[in-house]
PDB file of C-alpha atoms in Angstrom:
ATOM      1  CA  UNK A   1       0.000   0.000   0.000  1.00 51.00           C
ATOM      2  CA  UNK A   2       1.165   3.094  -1.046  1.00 53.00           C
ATOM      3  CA  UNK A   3       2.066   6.197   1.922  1.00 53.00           C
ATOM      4  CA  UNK A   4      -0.057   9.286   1.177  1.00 48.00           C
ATOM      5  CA  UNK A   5       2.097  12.504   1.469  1.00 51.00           C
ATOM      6  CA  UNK A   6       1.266  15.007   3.957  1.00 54.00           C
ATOM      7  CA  UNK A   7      -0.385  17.826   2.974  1.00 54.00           C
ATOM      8  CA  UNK A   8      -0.546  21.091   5.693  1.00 57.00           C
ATOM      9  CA  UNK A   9      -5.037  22.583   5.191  1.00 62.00           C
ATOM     10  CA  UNK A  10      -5.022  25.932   5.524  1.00 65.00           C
ATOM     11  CA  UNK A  11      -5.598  27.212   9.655  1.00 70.00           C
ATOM     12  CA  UNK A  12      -5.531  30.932  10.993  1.00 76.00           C
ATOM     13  CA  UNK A  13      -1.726  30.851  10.967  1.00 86.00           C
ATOM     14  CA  UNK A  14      -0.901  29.852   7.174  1.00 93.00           C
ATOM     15  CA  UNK A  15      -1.326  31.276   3.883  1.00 95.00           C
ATOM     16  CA  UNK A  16      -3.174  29.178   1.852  1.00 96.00           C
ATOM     17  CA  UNK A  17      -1.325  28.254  -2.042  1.00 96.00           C
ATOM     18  CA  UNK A  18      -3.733  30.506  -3.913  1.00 96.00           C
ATOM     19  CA  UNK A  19      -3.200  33.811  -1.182  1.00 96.00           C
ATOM     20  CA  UNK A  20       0.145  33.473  -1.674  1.00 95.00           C
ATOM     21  CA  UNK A  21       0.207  33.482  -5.453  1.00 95.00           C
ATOM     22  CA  UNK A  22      -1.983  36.520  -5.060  1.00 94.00           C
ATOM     23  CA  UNK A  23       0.775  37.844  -3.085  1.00 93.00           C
ATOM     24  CA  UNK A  24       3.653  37.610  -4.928  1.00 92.00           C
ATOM     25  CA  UNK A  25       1.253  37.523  -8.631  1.00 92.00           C
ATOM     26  CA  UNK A  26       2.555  34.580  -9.496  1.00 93.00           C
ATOM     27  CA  UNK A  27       0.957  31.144 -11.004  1.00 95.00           C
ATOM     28  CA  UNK A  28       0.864  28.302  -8.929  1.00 97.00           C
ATOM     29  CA  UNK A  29       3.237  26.156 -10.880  1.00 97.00           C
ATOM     30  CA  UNK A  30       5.996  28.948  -9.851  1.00 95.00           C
ATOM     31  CA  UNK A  31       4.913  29.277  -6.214  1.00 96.00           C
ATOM     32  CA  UNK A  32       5.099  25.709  -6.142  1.00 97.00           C
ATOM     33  CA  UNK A  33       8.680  25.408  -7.906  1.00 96.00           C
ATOM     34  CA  UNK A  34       9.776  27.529  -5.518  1.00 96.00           C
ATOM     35  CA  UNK A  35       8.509  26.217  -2.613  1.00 97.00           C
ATOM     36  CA  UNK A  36      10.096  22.658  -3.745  1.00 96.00           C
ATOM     37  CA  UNK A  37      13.742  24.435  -1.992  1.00 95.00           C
ATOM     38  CA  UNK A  38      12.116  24.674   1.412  1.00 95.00           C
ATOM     39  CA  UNK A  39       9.576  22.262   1.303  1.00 95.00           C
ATOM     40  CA  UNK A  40      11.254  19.268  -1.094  1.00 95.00           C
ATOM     41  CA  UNK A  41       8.667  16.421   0.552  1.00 95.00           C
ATOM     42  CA  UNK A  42       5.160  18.041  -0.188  1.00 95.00           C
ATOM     43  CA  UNK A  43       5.871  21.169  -2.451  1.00 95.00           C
ATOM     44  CA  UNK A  44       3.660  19.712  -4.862  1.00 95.00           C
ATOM     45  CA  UNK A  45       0.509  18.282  -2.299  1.00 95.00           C
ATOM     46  CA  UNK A  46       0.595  21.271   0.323  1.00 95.00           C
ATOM     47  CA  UNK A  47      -2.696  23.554   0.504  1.00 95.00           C
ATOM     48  CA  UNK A  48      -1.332  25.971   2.600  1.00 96.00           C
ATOM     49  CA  UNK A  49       1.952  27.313   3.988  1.00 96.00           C
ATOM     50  CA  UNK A  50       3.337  29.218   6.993  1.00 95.00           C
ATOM     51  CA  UNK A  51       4.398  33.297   6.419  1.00 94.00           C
ATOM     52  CA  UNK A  52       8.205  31.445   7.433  1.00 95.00           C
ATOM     53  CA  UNK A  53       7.916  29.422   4.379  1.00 95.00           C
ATOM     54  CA  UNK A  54       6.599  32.282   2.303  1.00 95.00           C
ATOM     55  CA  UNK A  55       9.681  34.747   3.794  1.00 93.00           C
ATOM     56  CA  UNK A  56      12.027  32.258   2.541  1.00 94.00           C
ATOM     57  CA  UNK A  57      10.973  31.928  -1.539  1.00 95.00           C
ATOM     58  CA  UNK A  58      10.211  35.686  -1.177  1.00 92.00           C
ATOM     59  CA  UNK A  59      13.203  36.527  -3.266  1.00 91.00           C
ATOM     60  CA  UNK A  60      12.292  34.574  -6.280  1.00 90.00           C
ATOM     61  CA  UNK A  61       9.389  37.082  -6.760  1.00 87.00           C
ATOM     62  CA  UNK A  62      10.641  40.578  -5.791  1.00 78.00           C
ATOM     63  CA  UNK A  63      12.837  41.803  -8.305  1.00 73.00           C
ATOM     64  CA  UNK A  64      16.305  43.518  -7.710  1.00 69.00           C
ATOM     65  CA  UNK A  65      15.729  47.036  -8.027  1.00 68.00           C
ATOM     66  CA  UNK A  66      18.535  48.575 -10.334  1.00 74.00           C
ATOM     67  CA  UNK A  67      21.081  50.595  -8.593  1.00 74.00           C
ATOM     68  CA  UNK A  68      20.975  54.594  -9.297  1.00 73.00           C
ATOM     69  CA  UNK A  69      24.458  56.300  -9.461  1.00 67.00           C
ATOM     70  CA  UNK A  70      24.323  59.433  -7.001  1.00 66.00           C
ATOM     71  CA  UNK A  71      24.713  63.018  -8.289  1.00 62.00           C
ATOM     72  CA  UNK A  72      28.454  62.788  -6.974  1.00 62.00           C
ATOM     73  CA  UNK A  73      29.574  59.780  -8.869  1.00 60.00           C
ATOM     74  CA  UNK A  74      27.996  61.029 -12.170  1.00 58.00           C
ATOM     75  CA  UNK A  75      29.645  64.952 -11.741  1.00 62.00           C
ATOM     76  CA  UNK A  76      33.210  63.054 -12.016  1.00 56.00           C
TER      77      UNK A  76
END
C-alpha cells in the first residue's frame, strides 16, 4: 500500500497556495517550484503554507531594483 504525502489545510496561521500566489502575482506552478527548496517532501501536495515558508521563496518574486548612481559619482 502506497504512503499518502502530507499535505498542511489551511488554519488561521498559514497562507493558503492561492493567497500566496496573489501575493507575490505569481501562477501556482511557480509558487510551487519555488517552494520545492524549502519544502522538497510536499511542495507539490501542500494547501497551505506558513508566512516562514513564504519569507524564505520571497526573493524569487521581488525583483532587484537597479542601482541609481548618485549626483556625486555622475559629476566626475
Amino acid at each position: 500500500m502506497a504512503t499518502r504525502k502530507r499535505t498542511t489545510a489551511p488554519t488561521a496561521d498559514t497562507v493558503s497556495i492561492h493567497d500566496a500566489c496573489l501575493r507575490y502575482m505569481t501562477t501556482e506552478q511557480s509558487l510551487r517550484l519555488a517552494l520545492s527548496h524549502v519544502r522538497p517532501d510536499d511542495f507539490d501536495t501542500v494547501k497551505a503554507v506558513s508566512e516562514l515558508d513564504l519569507e524564505a521563496i520571497a526573493s524569487y518574486f521581488q525583483p532587484e531594483l537597479p542601482t541609481v548612481a548618485s549626483c556625486s559619482e555622475l559629476q566626475t
